[in-house]
Every structure is written in C-alpha cells, then in structure tokens.
C-alpha cells in the first residue's frame, strides 16, 4: 500500500533491512512494482499531489513537438537594455527612462579586452533602481556624470540609513560586494547574483516549459558567462502563433 501511494521502490528496501528476510525479496519486489504500476494508472503520487496543492514549481518532461527544432538563439533578442557596473547617475536616468516592460535588468561588466560581449553579473529590480535614483536627487554634492558611483551588493536591501549603518549591514550580510565607492553617500543597490539563464542551444520547448512553470520572463541567454541576449515571453508567443498559421 505504501508503494502505491508514494510510487517508490524504497519500501522494498526498508522491508529487507527491518526483517533481514532476503528470501522474500522476489515476492516483495513483485508486489511493490505491481502497486506502483497500478497506482500510476489512476493518479499521481502523493508527493506530486502535495506539490500541486502547495503551488510549488513542478517541472515535467516536456513533450516533443515542433518547437524542438528551434533554439534560444533563434528567438532571442540581441539588443538588450543593460546596466553597467561602472555607470553614472546620468546613465542610470537614461536607462530608467527607457524601461517599459521588464521588471528586472541585467547587470553587466564590459570586457576591457573587447574580445566579446559583456559579462553577466546578475539582475537588478527596477523598483530598487528607482528608489536609489530618488535618494540621489535628495542628496547634496552628488555628481550626476561621475562614473563608478553606484554601489551594487548581492542580497542587501537599500534603505535610507546612515553610512555607518549601511557599512554594518554589509559586514553582517556577507554577500557579494562588487565595489565600494568612497565618494558616494547613496544606499547600496541589491542584485540577484544567480539569475536563471540558458544556453543559446537550449531548445525552445524547454524555454517555454520554464516560463510556464516558473514564471520566468525574460530568460537570459548566456555563454561562458557572457550575455548574448534574452528571450521574452511575448516573442515566444508571437513565434508560436506565426508557426501555427
């Protein structure tokens, strides 16, 4: 009965360990396999049911279809609005004025050698950028054109506190700290140092599955740490509609 509910073969192992009767291995394994197969004919396991009831991310093997012939490189946007880690407040104002769709922006660092695209450092929430920019307008002595003035910190929330309190929270958080400008009095900007990303050779069926189950939009496309582009949900929907017609 336990095997029929959980759909696992661990029940047979537990019986062998508790009883030590290895002579009953064959009938026990046959009973466990039968219970598992019969249960699969009627419903899912109790673990799958609990995940659905609690609305946890539930990933199944995607079905083969027409999207298997398409990859992330076929649908991704190569022109991406990004944040440079060394940007000034004036550059940040220009970026904020161009945001219309996505709630997060990629944080990148340009390759000084010029051998390839920028390196992806993480993603920053649009709300955090507006909050820090709002603080900068009320702080005196801030040069809008000064580069390298923004302070990015992984896992730290920006608040309107004193410099000493910010420094104390940085030591306590122990997160990834990109740099600490000495002349700025702006609060640090938190960023996600581990955003979800896919390879340019990722099948489109896998991308649509991730978007549907995990609600990821957009999905960053990277290769060897470099940002190549992003895949937006509306681009995928438009492509599927065009393929169907």
JSON list of C-alpha atoms in Angstrom, two decimals:
[
{"chain": "A", "resi": 1, "resn": "UNK", "atom": "CA", "xyz": [0.00, 0.00, 0.00]},
{"chain": "A", "resi": 2, "resn": "UNK", "atom": "CA", "xyz": [2.85, 2.40, 0.82]},
{"chain": "A", "resi": 3, "resn": "UNK", "atom": "CA", "xyz": [4.41, 1.82, -2.59]},
{"chain": "A", "resi": 4, "resn": "UNK", "atom": "CA", "xyz": [1.09, 2.52, -4.28]},
{"chain": "A", "resi": 5, "resn": "UNK", "atom": "CA", "xyz": [0.85, 5.87, -2.51]},
{"chain": "A", "resi": 6, "resn": "UNK", "atom": "CA", "xyz": [4.43, 7.07, -2.81]},
{"chain": "A", "resi": 7, "resn": "UNK", "atom": "CA", "xyz": [5.32, 5.30, -6.11]},
{"chain": "A", "resi": 8, "resn": "UNK", "atom": "CA", "xyz": [8.79, 4.44, -4.84]},
{"chain": "A", "resi": 9, "resn": "UNK", "atom": "CA", "xyz": [10.76, 1.21, -4.58]},
{"chain": "A", "resi": 10, "resn": "UNK", "atom": "CA", "xyz": [12.29, 2.26, -1.26]},
{"chain": "A", "resi": 11, "resn": "UNK", "atom": "CA", "xyz": [9.55, 0.34, 0.53]},
{"chain": "A", "resi": 12, "resn": "UNK", "atom": "CA", "xyz": [11.07, -2.96, -0.54]},
{"chain": "A", "resi": 13, "resn": "UNK", "atom": "CA", "xyz": [14.50, -1.89, 0.71]},
{"chain": "A", "resi": 14, "resn": "UNK", "atom": "CA", "xyz": [13.04, -0.89, 4.07]},
{"chain": "A", "resi": 15, "resn": "UNK", "atom": "CA", "xyz": [11.35, -4.28, 4.43]},
{"chain": "A", "resi": 16, "resn": "UNK", "atom": "CA", "xyz": [14.61, -6.10, 3.72]},
{"chain": "A", "resi": 17, "resn": "UNK", "atom": "CA", "xyz": [16.55, -4.00, 6.23]},
{"chain": "A", "resi": 18, "resn": "UNK", "atom": "CA", "xyz": [13.96, -4.35, 9.00]},
{"chain": "A", "resi": 19, "resn": "UNK", "atom": "CA", "xyz": [13.27, -8.08, 8.66]},
{"chain": "A", "resi": 20, "resn": "UNK", "atom": "CA", "xyz": [16.52, -9.39, 7.20]},
{"chain": "A", "resi": 21, "resn": "UNK", "atom": "CA", "xyz": [14.48, -11.93, 5.19]},
{"chain": "A", "resi": 22, "resn": "UNK", "atom": "CA", "xyz": [16.23, -11.79, 1.84]},
{"chain": "A", "resi": 23, "resn": "UNK", "atom": "CA", "xyz": [14.40, -14.94, 0.80]},
{"chain": "A", "resi": 24, "resn": "UNK", "atom": "CA", "xyz": [11.24, -12.85, 0.41]},
{"chain": "A", "resi": 25, "resn": "UNK", "atom": "CA", "xyz": [12.98, -10.43, -1.97]},
{"chain": "A", "resi": 26, "resn": "UNK", "atom": "CA", "xyz": [11.26, -11.67, -5.12]},
{"chain": "A", "resi": 27, "resn": "UNK", "atom": "CA", "xyz": [7.63, -11.59, -3.89]},
{"chain": "A", "resi": 28, "resn": "UNK", "atom": "CA", "xyz": [8.16, -8.23, -2.15]},
{"chain": "A", "resi": 29, "resn": "UNK", "atom": "CA", "xyz": [9.64, -6.65, -5.27]},
{"chain": "A", "resi": 30, "resn": "UNK", "atom": "CA", "xyz": [6.83, -8.04, -7.42]},
{"chain": "A", "resi": 31, "resn": "UNK", "atom": "CA", "xyz": [4.24, -6.62, -5.01]},
{"chain": "A", "resi": 32, "resn": "UNK", "atom": "CA", "xyz": [5.93, -3.22, -4.87]},
{"chain": "A", "resi": 33, "resn": "UNK", "atom": "CA", "xyz": [6.26, -2.95, -8.66]},
{"chain": "A", "resi": 34, "resn": "UNK", "atom": "CA", "xyz": [2.65, -4.04, -9.15]},
{"chain": "A", "resi": 35, "resn": "UNK", "atom": "CA", "xyz": [1.37, -1.48, -6.64]},
{"chain": "A", "resi": 36, "resn": "UNK", "atom": "CA", "xyz": [3.42, 1.26, -8.31]},
{"chain": "A", "resi": 37, "resn": "UNK", "atom": "CA", "xyz": [2.18, 0.46, -11.81]},
{"chain": "A", "resi": 38, "resn": "UNK", "atom": "CA", "xyz": [-1.45, 0.13, -10.74]},
{"chain": "A", "resi": 39, "resn": "UNK", "atom": "CA", "xyz": [-1.29, 3.45, -8.91]},
{"chain": "A", "resi": 40, "resn": "UNK", "atom": "CA", "xyz": [0.14, 5.18, -11.98]},
{"chain": "A", "resi": 41, "resn": "UNK", "atom": "CA", "xyz": [-2.93, 4.09, -13.95]},
{"chain": "A", "resi": 42, "resn": "UNK", "atom": "CA", "xyz": [-5.27, 6.09, -11.69]},
{"chain": "A", "resi": 43, "resn": "UNK", "atom": "CA", "xyz": [-3.49, 9.18, -10.38]},
{"chain": "A", "resi": 44, "resn": "UNK", "atom": "CA", "xyz": [-0.19, 10.79, -9.38]},
{"chain": "A", "resi": 45, "resn": "UNK", "atom": "CA", "xyz": [1.91, 10.06, -6.33]},
{"chain": "A", "resi": 46, "resn": "UNK", "atom": "CA", "xyz": [1.22, 11.79, -3.03]},
{"chain": "A", "resi": 47, "resn": "UNK", "atom": "CA", "xyz": [4.39, 13.87, -3.45]},
{"chain": "A", "resi": 48, "resn": "UNK", "atom": "CA", "xyz": [3.23, 15.24, -6.82]},
{"chain": "A", "resi": 49, "resn": "UNK", "atom": "CA", "xyz": [-0.21, 15.98, -5.38]},
{"chain": "A", "resi": 50, "resn": "UNK", "atom": "CA", "xyz": [1.26, 17.90, -2.45]},
{"chain": "A", "resi": 51, "resn": "UNK", "atom": "CA", "xyz": [3.43, 19.97, -4.77]},
{"chain": "A", "resi": 52, "resn": "UNK", "atom": "CA", "xyz": [0.40, 20.92, -6.85]},
{"chain": "A", "resi": 53, "resn": "UNK", "atom": "CA", "xyz": [-1.71, 21.74, -3.79]},
{"chain": "A", "resi": 54, "resn": "UNK", "atom": "CA", "xyz": [1.01, 23.99, -2.40]},
{"chain": "A", "resi": 55, "resn": "UNK", "atom": "CA", "xyz": [1.62, 25.54, -5.83]},
{"chain": "A", "resi": 56, "resn": "UNK", "atom": "CA", "xyz": [5.30, 24.64, -5.83]},
{"chain": "A", "resi": 57, "resn": "UNK", "atom": "CA", "xyz": [7.28, 24.69, -9.09]},
{"chain": "A", "resi": 58, "resn": "UNK", "atom": "CA", "xyz": [6.55, 21.37, -10.75]},
{"chain": "A", "resi": 59, "resn": "UNK", "atom": "CA", "xyz": [8.63, 20.52, -13.81]},
{"chain": "A", "resi": 60, "resn": "UNK", "atom": "CA", "xyz": [7.69, 17.62, -16.03]},
{"chain": "A", "resi": 61, "resn": "UNK", "atom": "CA", "xyz": [9.47, 16.26, -19.05]},
{"chain": "A", "resi": 62, "resn": "UNK", "atom": "CA", "xyz": [8.36, 18.42, -21.96]},
{"chain": "A", "resi": 63, "resn": "UNK", "atom": "CA", "xyz": [6.60, 16.72, -24.83]},
{"chain": "A", "resi": 64, "resn": "UNK", "atom": "CA", "xyz": [8.28, 16.58, -28.21]},
{"chain": "A", "resi": 65, "resn": "UNK", "atom": "CA", "xyz": [6.85, 18.98, -30.73]},
{"chain": "A", "resi": 66, "resn": "UNK", "atom": "CA", "xyz": [7.57, 21.46, -33.47]},
{"chain": "A", "resi": 67, "resn": "UNK", "atom": "CA", "xyz": [9.49, 23.70, -31.06]},
{"chain": "A", "resi": 68, "resn": "UNK", "atom": "CA", "xyz": [12.23, 21.08, -30.67]},
{"chain": "A", "resi": 69, "resn": "UNK", "atom": "CA", "xyz": [13.70, 22.26, -33.97]},
{"chain": "A", "resi": 70, "resn": "UNK", "atom": "CA", "xyz": [14.06, 25.82, -32.61]},
{"chain": "A", "resi": 71, "resn": "UNK", "atom": "CA", "xyz": [16.60, 27.05, -30.08]},
{"chain": "A", "resi": 72, "resn": "UNK", "atom": "CA", "xyz": [17.12, 30.08, -27.87]},
{"chain": "A", "resi": 73, "resn": "UNK", "atom": "CA", "xyz": [19.44, 31.63, -30.46]},
{"chain": "A", "resi": 74, "resn": "UNK", "atom": "CA", "xyz": [16.57, 31.60, -32.98]},
{"chain": "A", "resi": 75, "resn": "UNK", "atom": "CA", "xyz": [14.20, 33.72, -30.90]},
{"chain": "A", "resi": 76, "resn": "UNK", "atom": "CA", "xyz": [16.38, 35.75, -28.52]},
{"chain": "A", "resi": 77, "resn": "UNK", "atom": "CA", "xyz": [16.83, 39.50, -28.69]},
{"chain": "A", "resi": 78, "resn": "UNK", "atom": "CA", "xyz": [20.42, 40.58, -29.11]},
{"chain": "A", "resi": 79, "resn": "UNK", "atom": "CA", "xyz": [19.69, 44.25, -28.41]},
{"chain": "A", "resi": 80, "resn": "UNK", "atom": "CA", "xyz": [19.28, 44.23, -24.62]},
{"chain": "A", "resi": 81, "resn": "UNK", "atom": "CA", "xyz": [18.94, 47.18, -22.24]},
{"chain": "A", "resi": 82, "resn": "UNK", "atom": "CA", "xyz": [21.57, 46.56, -19.56]},
{"chain": "A", "resi": 83, "resn": "UNK", "atom": "CA", "xyz": [23.14, 48.19, -16.53]},
{"chain": "A", "resi": 84, "resn": "UNK", "atom": "CA", "xyz": [26.89, 48.67, -16.49]},
{"chain": "A", "resi": 85, "resn": "UNK", "atom": "CA", "xyz": [28.51, 48.29, -13.10]},
{"chain": "A", "resi": 86, "resn": "UNK", "atom": "CA", "xyz": [30.56, 51.46, -13.71]},
{"chain": "A", "resi": 87, "resn": "UNK", "atom": "CA", "xyz": [27.70, 53.64, -14.95]},
{"chain": "A", "resi": 88, "resn": "UNK", "atom": "CA", "xyz": [26.96, 57.14, -13.67]},
{"chain": "A", "resi": 89, "resn": "UNK", "atom": "CA", "xyz": [23.70, 58.52, -12.33]},
{"chain": "A", "resi": 90, "resn": "UNK", "atom": "CA", "xyz": [23.10, 60.30, -15.62]},
{"chain": "A", "resi": 91, "resn": "UNK", "atom": "CA", "xyz": [23.39, 56.98, -17.44]},
{"chain": "A", "resi": 92, "resn": "UNK", "atom": "CA", "xyz": [21.04, 55.41, -14.90]},
{"chain": "A", "resi": 93, "resn": "UNK", "atom": "CA", "xyz": [18.48, 58.15, -15.57]},
{"chain": "A", "resi": 94, "resn": "UNK", "atom": "CA", "xyz": [18.63, 57.35, -19.28]},
{"chain": "A", "resi": 95, "resn": "UNK", "atom": "CA", "xyz": [18.12, 53.65, -18.60]},
{"chain": "A", "resi": 96, "resn": "UNK", "atom": "CA", "xyz": [15.17, 54.28, -16.28]},
{"chain": "A", "resi": 97, "resn": "UNK", "atom": "CA", "xyz": [13.54, 56.42, -18.94]},
{"chain": "A", "resi": 98, "resn": "UNK", "atom": "CA", "xyz": [13.79, 53.56, -21.43]},
{"chain": "A", "resi": 99, "resn": "UNK", "atom": "CA", "xyz": [12.31, 50.80, -19.24]},
{"chain": "A", "resi": 100, "resn": "UNK", "atom": "CA", "xyz": [8.80, 49.90, -20.38]},
{"chain": "A", "resi": 101, "resn": "UNK", "atom": "CA", "xyz": [8.33, 46.16, -19.99]},
{"chain": "A", "resi": 102, "resn": "UNK", "atom": "CA", "xyz": [10.60, 44.08, -17.79]},
{"chain": "A", "resi": 103, "resn": "UNK", "atom": "CA", "xyz": [10.78, 44.34, -14.02]},
{"chain": "A", "resi": 104, "resn": "UNK", "atom": "CA", "xyz": [14.47, 43.32, -13.90]},
{"chain": "A", "resi": 105, "resn": "UNK", "atom": "CA", "xyz": [17.51, 44.47, -15.83]},
{"chain": "A", "resi": 106, "resn": "UNK", "atom": "CA", "xyz": [20.76, 42.57, -16.44]},
{"chain": "A", "resi": 107, "resn": "UNK", "atom": "CA", "xyz": [23.80, 43.90, -14.59]},
{"chain": "A", "resi": 108, "resn": "UNK", "atom": "CA", "xyz": [26.90, 43.53, -16.75]},
{"chain": "A", "resi": 109, "resn": "UNK", "atom": "CA", "xyz": [30.57, 44.41, -16.83]},
{"chain": "A", "resi": 110, "resn": "UNK", "atom": "CA", "xyz": [32.17, 45.25, -20.14]},
{"chain": "A", "resi": 111, "resn": "UNK", "atom": "CA", "xyz": [35.10, 43.21, -21.37]},
{"chain": "A", "resi": 112, "resn": "UNK", "atom": "CA", "xyz": [38.04, 45.61, -21.45]},
{"chain": "A", "resi": 113, "resn": "UNK", "atom": "CA", "xyz": [39.87, 43.48, -23.99]},
{"chain": "A", "resi": 114, "resn": "UNK", "atom": "CA", "xyz": [36.97, 43.78, -26.43]},
{"chain": "A", "resi": 115, "resn": "UNK", "atom": "CA", "xyz": [37.16, 40.07, -27.25]},
{"chain": "A", "resi": 116, "resn": "UNK", "atom": "CA", "xyz": [33.43, 39.51, -26.77]},
{"chain": "A", "resi": 117, "resn": "UNK", "atom": "CA", "xyz": [30.23, 40.67, -25.20]},
{"chain": "A", "resi": 118, "resn": "UNK", "atom": "CA", "xyz": [29.80, 41.89, -21.63]},
{"chain": "A", "resi": 119, "resn": "UNK", "atom": "CA", "xyz": [29.97, 39.56, -18.65]},
{"chain": "A", "resi": 120, "resn": "UNK", "atom": "CA", "xyz": [26.71, 38.94, -16.81]},
{"chain": "A", "resi": 121, "resn": "UNK", "atom": "CA", "xyz": [26.94, 39.74, -13.09]},
{"chain": "A", "resi": 122, "resn": "UNK", "atom": "CA", "xyz": [23.28, 39.39, -12.16]},
{"chain": "A", "resi": 123, "resn": "UNK", "atom": "CA", "xyz": [19.92, 41.15, -12.40]},
{"chain": "A", "resi": 124, "resn": "UNK", "atom": "CA", "xyz": [18.60, 44.26, -10.64]},
{"chain": "A", "resi": 125, "resn": "UNK", "atom": "CA", "xyz": [14.98, 45.04, -9.82]},
{"chain": "A", "resi": 126, "resn": "UNK", "atom": "CA", "xyz": [13.56, 48.11, -11.50]},
{"chain": "A", "resi": 127, "resn": "UNK", "atom": "CA", "xyz": [11.94, 49.23, -8.22]},
{"chain": "A", "resi": 128, "resn": "UNK", "atom": "CA", "xyz": [15.34, 49.25, -6.47]},
{"chain": "A", "resi": 129, "resn": "UNK", "atom": "CA", "xyz": [16.82, 51.39, -9.22]},
{"chain": "A", "resi": 130, "resn": "UNK", "atom": "CA", "xyz": [14.03, 53.96, -8.94]},
{"chain": "A", "resi": 131, "resn": "UNK", "atom": "CA", "xyz": [14.42, 54.02, -5.17]},
{"chain": "A", "resi": 132, "resn": "UNK", "atom": "CA", "xyz": [18.16, 54.69, -5.28]},
{"chain": "A", "resi": 133, "resn": "UNK", "atom": "CA", "xyz": [17.74, 57.31, -8.01]},
{"chain": "A", "resi": 134, "resn": "UNK", "atom": "CA", "xyz": [15.08, 59.04, -5.91]},
{"chain": "A", "resi": 135, "resn": "UNK", "atom": "CA", "xyz": [17.53, 59.15, -2.99]},
{"chain": "A", "resi": 136, "resn": "UNK", "atom": "CA", "xyz": [20.26, 60.61, -5.22]},
{"chain": "A", "resi": 137, "resn": "UNK", "atom": "CA", "xyz": [18.08, 63.60, -6.07]},
{"chain": "A", "resi": 138, "resn": "UNK", "atom": "CA", "xyz": [17.81, 64.50, -2.38]},
{"chain": "A", "resi": 139, "resn": "UNK", "atom": "CA", "xyz": [21.49, 64.04, -1.53]},
{"chain": "A", "resi": 140, "resn": "UNK", "atom": "CA", "xyz": [23.64, 67.12, -1.96]},
{"chain": "A", "resi": 141, "resn": "UNK", "atom": "CA", "xyz": [27.05, 67.06, -3.58]},
{"chain": "A", "resi": 142, "resn": "UNK", "atom": "CA", "xyz": [26.36, 64.12, -5.92]},
{"chain": "A", "resi": 143, "resn": "UNK", "atom": "CA", "xyz": [27.85, 64.47, -9.41]},
{"chain": "A", "resi": 144, "resn": "UNK", "atom": "CA", "xyz": [25.45, 63.00, -11.96]},
{"chain": "A", "resi": 145, "resn": "UNK", "atom": "CA", "xyz": [28.21, 62.49, -14.52]},
{"chain": "A", "resi": 146, "resn": "UNK", "atom": "CA", "xyz": [30.68, 60.80, -12.16]},
{"chain": "A", "resi": 147, "resn": "UNK", "atom": "CA", "xyz": [31.27, 57.19, -13.24]},
{"chain": "A", "resi": 148, "resn": "UNK", "atom": "CA", "xyz": [31.55, 54.24, -10.90]},
{"chain": "A", "resi": 149, "resn": "UNK", "atom": "CA", "xyz": [29.26, 55.93, -8.37]},
{"chain": "A", "resi": 150, "resn": "UNK", "atom": "CA", "xyz": [26.68, 53.17, -7.92]},
{"chain": "A", "resi": 151, "resn": "UNK", "atom": "CA", "xyz": [27.20, 50.53, -5.26]},
{"chain": "A", "resi": 152, "resn": "UNK", "atom": "CA", "xyz": [25.89, 47.05, -6.05]},
{"chain": "A", "resi": 153, "resn": "UNK", "atom": "CA", "xyz": [25.59, 44.44, -3.32]},
{"chain": "A", "resi": 154, "resn": "UNK", "atom": "CA", "xyz": [24.11, 40.95, -3.57]},
{"chain": "A", "resi": 155, "resn": "UNK", "atom": "CA", "xyz": [21.38, 40.17, -1.05]},
{"chain": "A", "resi": 156, "resn": "UNK", "atom": "CA", "xyz": [21.19, 43.63, 0.58]},
{"chain": "A", "resi": 157, "resn": "UNK", "atom": "CA", "xyz": [18.09, 45.78, 0.60]},
{"chain": "A", "resi": 158, "resn": "UNK", "atom": "CA", "xyz": [18.54, 49.56, 0.11]},
{"chain": "A", "resi": 159, "resn": "UNK", "atom": "CA", "xyz": [17.20, 51.71, 2.92]},
{"chain": "A", "resi": 160, "resn": "UNK", "atom": "CA", "xyz": [17.53, 55.37, 3.81]},
{"chain": "A", "resi": 161, "resn": "UNK", "atom": "CA", "xyz": [20.02, 54.95, 6.62]},
{"chain": "A", "resi": 162, "resn": "UNK", "atom": "CA", "xyz": [23.34, 56.44, 7.62]},
{"chain": "A", "resi": 163, "resn": "UNK", "atom": "CA", "xyz": [26.66, 55.41, 6.12]},
{"chain": "A", "resi": 164, "resn": "UNK", "atom": "CA", "xyz": [27.71, 53.65, 9.34]},
{"chain": "A", "resi": 165, "resn": "UNK", "atom": "CA", "xyz": [24.50, 51.57, 9.44]},
{"chain": "A", "resi": 166, "resn": "UNK", "atom": "CA", "xyz": [24.96, 50.58, 5.81]},
{"chain": "A", "resi": 167, "resn": "UNK", "atom": "CA", "xyz": [28.53, 49.50, 6.50]},
{"chain": "A", "resi": 168, "resn": "UNK", "atom": "CA", "xyz": [27.43, 47.42, 9.50]},
{"chain": "A", "resi": 169, "resn": "UNK", "atom": "CA", "xyz": [24.77, 45.61, 7.42]},
{"chain": "A", "resi": 170, "resn": "UNK", "atom": "CA", "xyz": [27.34, 44.88, 4.71]},
{"chain": "A", "resi": 171, "resn": "UNK", "atom": "CA", "xyz": [29.62, 43.16, 7.20]},
{"chain": "A", "resi": 172, "resn": "UNK", "atom": "CA", "xyz": [26.71, 41.18, 8.67]},
{"chain": "A", "resi": 173, "resn": "UNK", "atom": "CA", "xyz": [25.26, 40.14, 5.31]},
{"chain": "A", "resi": 174, "resn": "UNK", "atom": "CA", "xyz": [28.48, 38.67, 3.92]},
{"chain": "A", "resi": 175, "resn": "UNK", "atom": "CA", "xyz": [27.07, 38.90, 0.40]},
{"chain": "A", "resi": 176, "resn": "UNK", "atom": "CA", "xyz": [28.85, 39.56, -2.89]},
{"chain": "A", "resi": 177, "resn": "UNK", "atom": "CA", "xyz": [30.01, 43.17, -2.92]},
{"chain": "A", "resi": 178, "resn": "UNK", "atom": "CA", "xyz": [31.20, 44.41, -6.29]},
{"chain": "A", "resi": 179, "resn": "UNK", "atom": "CA", "xyz": [32.81, 47.64, -5.18]},
{"chain": "A", "resi": 180, "resn": "UNK", "atom": "CA", "xyz": [32.52, 50.36, -2.57]},
{"chain": "A", "resi": 181, "resn": "UNK", "atom": "CA", "xyz": [32.79, 53.91, -3.99]},
{"chain": "A", "resi": 182, "resn": "UNK", "atom": "CA", "xyz": [34.45, 56.19, -1.48]},
{"chain": "A", "resi": 183, "resn": "UNK", "atom": "CA", "xyz": [32.78, 59.42, -2.58]},
{"chain": "A", "resi": 184, "resn": "UNK", "atom": "CA", "xyz": [29.15, 58.33, -2.71]},
{"chain": "A", "resi": 185, "resn": "UNK", "atom": "CA", "xyz": [26.60, 58.51, 0.06]},
{"chain": "A", "resi": 186, "resn": "UNK", "atom": "CA", "xyz": [23.96, 56.56, -1.81]},
{"chain": "A", "resi": 187, "resn": "UNK", "atom": "CA", "xyz": [22.50, 53.33, -0.41]},
{"chain": "A", "resi": 188, "resn": "UNK", "atom": "CA", "xyz": [23.73, 50.11, -2.00]},
{"chain": "A", "resi": 189, "resn": "UNK", "atom": "CA", "xyz": [21.68, 48.54, -4.77]},
{"chain": "A", "resi": 190, "resn": "UNK", "atom": "CA", "xyz": [20.82, 44.86, -4.24]},
{"chain": "A", "resi": 191, "resn": "UNK", "atom": "CA", "xyz": [21.10, 42.46, -7.16]},
{"chain": "A", "resi": 192, "resn": "UNK", "atom": "CA", "xyz": [20.50, 38.79, -7.81]},
{"chain": "A", "resi": 193, "resn": "UNK", "atom": "CA", "xyz": [23.89, 37.24, -8.50]},
{"chain": "A", "resi": 194, "resn": "UNK", "atom": "CA", "xyz": [22.38, 33.96, -9.71]},
{"chain": "A", "resi": 195, "resn": "UNK", "atom": "CA", "xyz": [19.60, 34.70, -12.23]},
{"chain": "A", "resi": 196, "resn": "UNK", "atom": "CA", "xyz": [18.08, 31.92, -14.32]},
{"chain": "A", "resi": 197, "resn": "UNK", "atom": "CA", "xyz": [19.81, 31.66, -17.66]},
{"chain": "A", "resi": 198, "resn": "UNK", "atom": "CA", "xyz": [20.00, 29.25, -20.57]},
{"chain": "A", "resi": 199, "resn": "UNK", "atom": "CA", "xyz": [22.43, 28.36, -23.31]},
{"chain": "A", "resi": 200, "resn": "UNK", "atom": "CA", "xyz": [21.86, 29.64, -26.87]},
{"chain": "A", "resi": 201, "resn": "UNK", "atom": "CA", "xyz": [21.44, 25.97, -27.85]},
{"chain": "A", "resi": 202, "resn": "UNK", "atom": "CA", "xyz": [18.62, 25.37, -25.35]},
{"chain": "A", "resi": 203, "resn": "UNK", "atom": "CA", "xyz": [15.50, 24.00, -27.12]},
{"chain": "A", "resi": 204, "resn": "UNK", "atom": "CA", "xyz": [12.56, 26.34, -27.36]},
{"chain": "A", "resi": 205, "resn": "UNK", "atom": "CA", "xyz": [10.35, 23.65, -25.83]},
{"chain": "A", "resi": 206, "resn": "UNK", "atom": "CA", "xyz": [12.46, 23.75, -22.68]},
{"chain": "A", "resi": 207, "resn": "UNK", "atom": "CA", "xyz": [12.30, 27.54, -22.57]},
{"chain": "A", "resi": 208, "resn": "UNK", "atom": "CA", "xyz": [8.52, 27.62, -22.86]},
{"chain": "A", "resi": 209, "resn": "UNK", "atom": "CA", "xyz": [8.32, 24.98, -20.14]},
{"chain": "A", "resi": 210, "resn": "UNK", "atom": "CA", "xyz": [10.43, 27.08, -17.77]},
{"chain": "A", "resi": 211, "resn": "UNK", "atom": "CA", "xyz": [8.38, 30.18, -18.47]},
{"chain": "A", "resi": 212, "resn": "UNK", "atom": "CA", "xyz": [5.09, 28.37, -17.90]},
{"chain": "A", "resi": 213, "resn": "UNK", "atom": "CA", "xyz": [6.09, 26.54, -14.72]},
{"chain": "A", "resi": 214, "resn": "UNK", "atom": "CA", "xyz": [8.41, 29.03, -13.02]},
{"chain": "A", "resi": 215, "resn": "UNK", "atom": "CA", "xyz": [7.05, 32.29, -14.42]},
{"chain": "A", "resi": 216, "resn": "UNK", "atom": "CA", "xyz": [10.46, 33.43, -15.68]},
{"chain": "A", "resi": 217, "resn": "UNK", "atom": "CA", "xyz": [10.21, 36.40, -18.03]},
{"chain": "A", "resi": 218, "resn": "UNK", "atom": "CA", "xyz": [12.52, 37.31, -19.59]},
{"chain": "A", "resi": 219, "resn": "UNK", "atom": "CA", "xyz": [15.01, 34.46, -19.71]},
{"chain": "A", "resi": 220, "resn": "UNK", "atom": "CA", "xyz": [18.66, 35.46, -20.14]},
{"chain": "A", "resi": 221, "resn": "UNK", "atom": "CA", "xyz": [20.80, 33.73, -22.76]},
{"chain": "A", "resi": 222, "resn": "UNK", "atom": "CA", "xyz": [24.47, 33.41, -21.82]},
{"chain": "A", "resi": 223, "resn": "UNK", "atom": "CA", "xyz": [27.54, 31.53, -22.97]},
{"chain": "A", "resi": 224, "resn": "UNK", "atom": "CA", "xyz": [30.68, 31.21, -20.86]},
{"chain": "A", "resi": 225, "resn": "UNK", "atom": "CA", "xyz": [29.48, 33.97, -18.57]},
{"chain": "A", "resi": 226, "resn": "UNK", "atom": "CA", "xyz": [28.80, 36.45, -21.38]},
{"chain": "A", "resi": 227, "resn": "UNK", "atom": "CA", "xyz": [25.36, 37.90, -22.00]},
{"chain": "A", "resi": 228, "resn": "UNK", "atom": "CA", "xyz": [24.22, 37.17, -25.56]},
{"chain": "A", "resi": 229, "resn": "UNK", "atom": "CA", "xyz": [20.58, 38.25, -25.35]},
{"chain": "A", "resi": 230, "resn": "UNK", "atom": "CA", "xyz": [17.26, 37.44, -23.77]},
{"chain": "A", "resi": 231, "resn": "UNK", "atom": "CA", "xyz": [14.10, 35.55, -24.62]},
{"chain": "A", "resi": 232, "resn": "UNK", "atom": "CA", "xyz": [10.85, 37.34, -23.80]},
{"chain": "A", "resi": 233, "resn": "UNK", "atom": "CA", "xyz": [7.51, 35.63, -23.35]},
{"chain": "A", "resi": 234, "resn": "UNK", "atom": "CA", "xyz": [5.77, 37.77, -25.95]},
{"chain": "A", "resi": 235, "resn": "UNK", "atom": "CA", "xyz": [8.41, 36.91, -28.56]},
{"chain": "A", "resi": 236, "resn": "UNK", "atom": "CA", "xyz": [7.87, 33.20, -27.93]},
{"chain": "A", "resi": 237, "resn": "UNK", "atom": "CA", "xyz": [4.10, 33.58, -28.18]},
{"chain": "A", "resi": 238, "resn": "UNK", "atom": "CA", "xyz": [4.39, 35.53, -31.43]},
{"chain": "A", "resi": 239, "resn": "UNK", "atom": "CA", "xyz": [6.70, 32.90, -32.89]},
{"chain": "A", "resi": 240, "resn": "UNK", "atom": "CA", "xyz": [4.35, 30.05, -31.94]},
{"chain": "A", "resi": 241, "resn": "UNK", "atom": "CA", "xyz": [1.37, 31.90, -33.42]},
{"chain": "A", "resi": 242, "resn": "UNK", "atom": "CA", "xyz": [3.21, 32.51, -36.68]},
{"chain": "A", "resi": 243, "resn": "UNK", "atom": "CA", "xyz": [4.24, 28.86, -36.84]},
{"chain": "A", "resi": 244, "resn": "UNK", "atom": "CA", "xyz": [0.65, 27.72, -36.28]},
{"chain": "A", "resi": 245, "resn": "UNK", "atom": "CA", "xyz": [-0.68, 29.98, -39.02]}
]
